[in-house]
C-alpha cells in the first residue's frame, strides 16, 4: 500500500518537475540565445539587423519558437545555420505568452 502511494506521489512530482523544467528552459533558451557575444556584435554593428523570435502554434498543441537575426533591408533571416535556433515546447510561460500577445513574432530590443 505504501509503495503504491509513493509511486503515485513520485509520478505526480516527476510530472510537475518536467513541466517546470520545460518552462524554465524555454525562457532561458530565448534570452541566452540573444546574449551570445557574436550575435550581440552583429546587432550592434548593423542597425538593420533585428533580434526576433517567431512563434508557431503546431497542430499537436505544442508551440514552435524560432530565435533568429533578421535583416530588415534584405527581408530575410541572416546566418541561418549559425544564428537561428528552434525550440519546441508544450506551452509558453506566462511572460513569453504576454510578450507575444496575439502576434506571431516579437522583436527583442
Coordinates of N, CA, C and O in Angstrom, one line a residue:
X1 N 0.8 -1.2 0.0 CA 0.0 0.0 0.0 C 0.9 1.3 0.0 O 0.6 2.2 -0.8
X2 N 1.9 1.3 0.9 CA 2.7 2.5 0.9 C 3.5 2.6 -0.4 O 3.7 3.8 -0.8
X3 N 3.9 1.5 -0.9 CA 4.7 1.6 -2.2 C 3.8 2.2 -3.3 O 4.3 3.0 -4.2
X4 N 2.5 1.8 -3.3 CA 1.6 2.3 -4.3 C 1.4 3.8 -4.2 O 1.5 4.6 -5.1
X5 N 1.2 4.3 -2.9 CA 1.1 5.7 -2.7 C 2.4 6.5 -3.0 O 2.3 7.5 -3.6
X6 N 3.5 5.9 -2.7 CA 4.8 6.5 -3.0 C 4.9 6.6 -4.5 O 5.4 7.7 -5.0
X7 N 4.6 5.6 -5.3 CA 4.7 5.7 -6.7 C 3.8 6.7 -7.3 O 4.2 7.5 -8.2
X8 N 2.6 6.9 -6.8 CA 1.7 8.0 -7.3 C 2.3 9.3 -7.0 O 2.3 10.2 -7.9
X9 N 2.7 9.5 -5.8 CA 3.3 10.8 -5.4 C 4.6 11.1 -6.2 O 4.8 12.2 -6.7
X10 N 5.4 10.1 -6.4 CA 6.6 10.2 -7.2 C 6.2 10.6 -8.7 O 6.9 11.4 -9.3
X11 N 5.2 9.9 -9.2 CA 4.8 10.2 -10.6 C 4.3 11.6 -10.7 O 4.6 12.3 -11.7
X12 N 3.5 12.1 -9.8 CA 3.0 13.5 -9.8 C 4.1 14.4 -9.7 O 4.2 15.4 -10.5
X13 N 5.1 14.2 -8.8 CA 6.3 15.1 -8.7 C 7.1 15.1 -10.0 O 7.5 16.2 -10.4
X14 N 7.3 14.0 -10.6 CA 8.1 13.9 -11.9 C 7.4 14.7 -12.9 O 8.0 15.5 -13.7
X15 N 6.0 14.6 -13.0 CA 5.3 15.4 -14.0 C 5.4 16.9 -13.7 O 5.6 17.7 -14.7
X16 N 5.2 17.3 -12.5 CA 5.4 18.8 -12.1 C 6.8 19.3 -12.5 O 7.0 20.3 -13.0
X17 N 7.8 18.5 -12.1 CA 9.2 18.8 -12.3 C 9.4 19.0 -13.8 O 10.1 19.9 -14.3
X18 N 8.9 18.0 -14.6 CA 9.0 18.0 -16.1 C 8.5 19.3 -16.7 O 9.2 20.0 -17.5
X19 N 7.3 19.7 -16.3 CA 6.7 20.9 -16.8 C 7.5 22.2 -16.4 O 7.8 23.0 -17.2
X20 N 7.9 22.2 -15.1 CA 8.7 23.3 -14.6 C 10.0 23.5 -15.4 O 10.4 24.6 -15.8
X21 N 10.7 22.4 -15.6 CA 12.0 22.4 -16.3 C 11.8 22.9 -17.7 O 12.6 23.7 -18.2
X22 N 10.7 22.4 -18.4 CA 10.4 22.9 -19.7 C 10.2 24.4 -19.8 O 10.7 25.0 -20.7
X23 N 9.4 24.9 -18.9 CA 9.1 26.3 -18.9 C 10.4 27.1 -18.6 O 10.7 28.1 -19.3
X24 N 11.1 26.7 -17.6 CA 12.4 27.5 -17.2 C 13.4 27.4 -18.4 O 14.0 28.4 -18.8
X25 N 13.5 26.2 -19.0 CA 14.4 26.0 -20.1 C 14.0 26.9 -21.3 O 14.8 27.4 -22.0
X26 N 12.7 27.0 -21.5 CA 12.2 27.7 -22.7 C 12.6 29.2 -22.5 O 13.2 29.8 -23.5
X27 N 12.3 29.8 -21.4 CA 12.7 31.2 -21.2 C 14.2 31.4 -21.2 O 14.7 32.3 -21.9
X28 N 14.9 30.5 -20.6 CA 16.4 30.6 -20.6 C 16.9 30.5 -22.0 O 17.9 31.2 -22.3
X29 N 16.4 29.6 -22.8 CA 16.9 29.5 -24.2 C 16.7 30.7 -25.0 O 17.6 31.1 -25.8
X30 N 15.6 31.4 -24.9 CA 15.3 32.6 -25.6 C 16.4 33.7 -25.2 O 17.0 34.3 -26.1
X31 N 16.5 33.9 -23.9 CA 17.4 35.0 -23.5 C 18.9 34.7 -23.7 O 19.6 35.5 -24.1
X32 N 19.2 33.5 -23.4 CA 20.7 33.1 -23.6 C 21.1 33.1 -25.1 O 22.2 33.5 -25.4
X33 N 20.2 32.8 -26.0 CA 20.4 32.9 -27.4 C 20.9 34.3 -27.8 O 21.9 34.4 -28.5
X34 N 20.2 35.3 -27.4 CA 20.5 36.6 -27.8 C 21.6 37.3 -27.0 O 22.1 38.3 -27.4
X35 N 22.0 36.7 -25.9 CA 23.1 37.3 -25.1 C 24.4 36.8 -25.6 O 25.5 37.2 -25.2
X36 N 24.4 35.9 -26.6 CA 25.7 35.4 -27.2 C 26.5 36.6 -27.8 O 26.0 37.4 -28.4
X37 N 27.8 36.6 -27.5 CA 28.7 37.7 -27.8 C 28.7 38.0 -29.3 O 28.6 39.1 -29.8
X38 N 28.7 36.9 -30.2 CA 28.8 37.1 -31.6 C 27.5 37.7 -32.1 O 27.5 38.6 -33.0
X39 N 26.4 37.3 -31.6 CA 25.1 37.8 -32.1 C 24.9 39.3 -31.6 O 24.4 40.1 -32.4
X40 N 25.4 39.5 -30.4 CA 25.3 40.9 -29.9 C 26.1 41.9 -30.8 O 25.7 43.0 -31.1
X41 N 27.3 41.4 -31.2 CA 28.2 42.2 -32.1 C 27.5 42.5 -33.4 O 27.5 43.6 -33.9
X42 N 26.8 41.5 -34.0 CA 26.1 41.7 -35.2 C 25.0 42.7 -35.1 O 24.8 43.5 -36.0
X43 N 24.3 42.6 -34.0 CA 23.2 43.5 -33.7 C 23.7 45.0 -33.6 O 23.1 45.9 -34.0
X44 N 24.8 45.1 -32.9 CA 25.4 46.4 -32.6 C 26.0 47.0 -33.9 O 26.0 48.2 -34.1
X45 N 26.6 46.2 -34.7 CA 27.3 46.7 -35.9 C 26.4 47.1 -37.0 O 26.7 48.0 -37.8
X46 N 25.2 46.5 -37.2 CA 24.3 46.8 -38.2 C 22.9 47.0 -37.7 O 22.2 46.1 -37.2
X47 N 22.5 48.3 -37.7 CA 21.2 48.7 -37.2 C 20.0 48.1 -37.9 O 18.9 48.3 -37.5
X48 N 20.3 47.6 -39.1 CA 19.2 46.9 -39.9 C 18.9 45.5 -39.5 O 18.0 44.9 -40.0
X49 N 19.8 45.0 -38.6 CA 19.6 43.6 -38.1 C 18.8 43.6 -36.8 O 19.2 44.4 -35.9
X50 N 17.8 42.8 -36.7 CA 16.9 42.7 -35.6 C 17.1 41.4 -34.9 O 17.2 40.4 -35.6
X51 N 16.9 41.3 -33.6 CA 16.8 40.1 -32.9 C 15.3 39.8 -32.8 O 14.6 40.6 -32.3
X52 N 14.9 38.6 -33.3 CA 13.5 38.3 -33.3 C 13.2 36.9 -32.9 O 14.1 36.0 -33.0
X53 N 12.0 36.7 -32.4 CA 11.6 35.4 -32.0 C 10.2 35.2 -32.7 O 9.3 36.0 -32.6
X54 N 10.1 34.1 -33.4 CA 8.9 33.8 -34.2 C 8.2 32.6 -33.6 O 8.9 31.6 -33.3
X55 N 6.9 32.7 -33.4 CA 6.1 31.6 -32.7 C 5.2 31.0 -33.7 O 4.6 31.7 -34.6
X56 N 5.1 29.7 -33.6 CA 4.1 29.0 -34.5 C 3.4 28.0 -33.6 O 4.0 27.2 -32.9
X57 N 2.1 28.0 -33.7 CA 1.3 27.0 -32.9 C 1.2 25.8 -33.8 O 0.8 25.9 -35.0
X58 N 1.6 24.6 -33.3 CA 1.6 23.4 -34.0 C 0.2 22.7 -33.9 O -0.5 22.9 -32.9
X59 N -0.1 21.8 -34.8 CA -1.3 21.0 -34.8 C -1.5 20.1 -33.6 O -2.6 19.9 -33.1
X60 N -0.3 19.7 -33.1 CA -0.4 18.8 -31.9 C -0.5 19.5 -30.6 O -0.5 18.9 -29.5
X61 N -0.7 20.8 -30.6 CA -0.9 21.6 -29.4 C 0.4 22.2 -28.9 O 0.4 23.1 -28.0
X62 N 1.5 21.7 -29.4 CA 2.8 22.3 -28.9 C 3.1 23.6 -29.6 O 2.4 24.0 -30.6
X63 N 4.1 24.3 -29.2 CA 4.4 25.6 -29.7 C 5.9 25.5 -30.2 O 6.8 25.0 -29.5
X64 N 6.1 26.0 -31.4 CA 7.5 26.0 -32.0 C 7.9 27.5 -32.0 O 7.1 28.3 -32.5
X65 N 9.1 27.8 -31.5 CA 9.6 29.1 -31.4 C 11.0 29.1 -32.1 O 11.8 28.2 -31.8
X66 N 11.2 30.1 -32.9 CA 12.5 30.2 -33.6 C 13.1 31.5 -33.2 O 12.5 32.6 -33.4
X67 N 14.3 31.5 -32.7 CA 15.1 32.7 -32.4 C 16.0 32.9 -33.5 O 16.7 32.0 -34.0
X68 N 16.1 34.1 -34.1 CA 16.9 34.4 -35.2 C 17.3 35.9 -35.3 O 16.7 36.7 -34.6
X69 N 18.2 36.1 -36.2 CA 18.6 37.5 -36.5 C 18.0 37.8 -37.9 O 18.1 37.0 -38.8
X70 N 17.3 38.9 -38.1 CA 16.6 39.2 -39.3 C 17.1 40.6 -39.8 O 17.2 41.6 -39.1
X71 N 17.4 40.6 -41.1 CA 17.9 41.8 -41.8 C 16.7 42.5 -42.4 O 16.0 41.9 -43.3
X72 N 16.3 43.7 -41.9 CA 15.2 44.4 -42.4 C 15.3 44.8 -43.9 O 14.3 44.7 -44.7
X73 N 16.5 45.2 -44.3 CA 16.7 45.6 -45.7 C 16.6 44.4 -46.7 O 16.0 44.6 -47.7
X74 N 17.1 43.3 -46.4 CA 17.1 42.1 -47.3 C 15.8 41.4 -47.1 O 15.4 40.6 -47.9
X75 N 15.1 41.6 -46.0 CA 13.8 40.9 -45.7 C 14.0 39.4 -45.5 O 13.2 38.6 -45.9
X76 N 15.1 39.0 -44.8 CA 15.4 37.6 -44.6 C 16.1 37.4 -43.3 O 16.8 38.3 -42.8
X77 N 16.1 36.1 -42.9 CA 16.9 35.7 -41.7 C 18.3 35.6 -42.2 O 18.6 35.1 -43.3
X78 N 19.3 36.1 -41.4 CA 20.7 36.0 -41.7 C 21.4 35.0 -41.0 O 21.0 34.6 -39.9
X79 N 22.4 34.4 -41.6 CA 23.3 33.4 -40.9 C 22.4 32.3 -40.3 O 22.6 32.0 -39.1
X80 N 21.6 31.8 -41.1 CA 20.6 30.8 -40.6 C 21.2 29.6 -39.9 O 20.7 29.2 -38.9
X81 N 22.3 29.1 -40.5 CA 22.9 27.9 -39.9 C 23.5 28.2 -38.5 O 23.6 27.4 -37.6
X82 N 24.1 29.4 -38.3 CA 24.8 29.8 -37.1 C 23.9 30.6 -36.1 O 24.0 30.4 -34.9
X83 N 23.0 31.4 -36.6 CA 22.2 32.3 -35.8 C 20.7 32.1 -35.8 O 19.9 33.0 -35.6
X84 N 20.3 30.9 -36.0 CA 18.8 30.6 -35.9 C 18.7 29.2 -35.1 O 19.3 28.3 -35.4
X85 N 17.9 29.3 -34.1 CA 17.6 28.1 -33.3 C 16.1 27.9 -33.0 O 15.5 28.9 -32.6
X86 N 15.7 26.7 -33.2 CA 14.3 26.4 -33.0 C 14.1 25.7 -31.7 O 14.9 24.8 -31.3
X87 N 13.0 26.0 -31.0 CA 12.7 25.3 -29.7 C 11.2 24.9 -29.8 O 10.3 25.7 -30.2
X88 N 10.9 23.6 -29.4 CA 9.5 23.2 -29.4 C 9.2 22.9 -27.9 O 10.0 22.3 -27.2
X89 N 8.1 23.4 -27.5 CA 7.6 23.2 -26.1 C 6.1 22.9 -26.1 O 5.4 23.2 -27.0
X90 N 5.7 22.3 -24.9 CA 4.3 22.0 -24.8 C 3.5 23.3 -24.6 O 2.3 23.4 -24.9
X91 N 4.1 24.3 -24.0 CA 3.4 25.5 -23.7 C 4.4 26.7 -23.5 O 5.5 26.4 -23.3
X92 N 3.9 27.9 -23.5 CA 4.7 29.1 -23.2 C 4.5 29.5 -21.8 O 3.4 29.3 -21.3
X93 N 5.6 30.0 -21.2 CA 5.4 30.5 -19.8 C 4.6 31.8 -20.0 O 4.5 32.4 -21.0
X94 N 4.1 32.3 -18.9 CA 3.2 33.4 -18.9 C 3.9 34.7 -19.4 O 3.3 35.5 -20.1
X95 N 5.1 34.9 -19.1 CA 5.9 36.1 -19.5 C 6.1 36.1 -21.0 O 5.8 37.1 -21.7
X96 N 6.4 34.9 -21.6 CA 6.6 34.8 -23.0 C 5.3 35.0 -23.7 O 5.2 35.6 -24.8
X97 N 4.2 34.3 -23.2 CA 2.9 34.4 -23.8 C 2.4 35.9 -23.8 O 1.9 36.4 -24.8
X98 N 2.7 36.6 -22.7 CA 2.3 38.0 -22.6 C 3.1 38.9 -23.7 O 2.5 39.7 -24.3
X99 N 4.4 38.5 -23.8 CA 5.2 39.3 -24.8 C 4.7 39.1 -26.2 O 4.7 40.0 -27.0
X100 N 4.3 37.9 -26.6 CA 3.7 37.6 -27.9 C 2.3 38.2 -28.1 O 2.0 38.7 -29.1
X101 N 1.5 38.1 -27.0 CA 0.1 38.6 -27.2 C -0.5 37.8 -28.3 O -0.5 36.6 -28.4
X102 N -1.2 38.5 -29.3 CA -1.8 37.9 -30.4 C -0.9 37.8 -31.6 O -1.3 37.4 -32.7
X103 N 0.4 38.2 -31.4 CA 1.3 38.3 -32.6 C 2.1 37.0 -32.7 O 2.2 36.2 -31.8
X104 N 2.6 36.7 -33.9 CA 3.4 35.5 -34.2 C 4.9 35.8 -34.1 O 5.7 34.9 -34.2
X105 N 5.2 37.1 -33.9 CA 6.6 37.5 -33.9 C 6.8 38.6 -33.0 O 6.0 39.5 -32.9
X106 N 7.9 38.6 -32.2 CA 8.3 39.7 -31.4 C 9.8 40.1 -31.7 O 10.6 39.3 -32.1
X107 N 10.0 41.4 -31.6 CA 11.3 42.0 -31.8 C 11.9 42.2 -30.4 O 11.3 42.9 -29.6
X108 N 13.1 41.7 -30.2 CA 13.7 41.8 -28.9 C 14.7 43.0 -29.0 O 15.5 43.0 -29.8
X109 N 14.6 44.0 -28.1 CA 15.4 45.2 -28.1 C 16.2 45.3 -26.8 O 15.8 44.8 -25.8

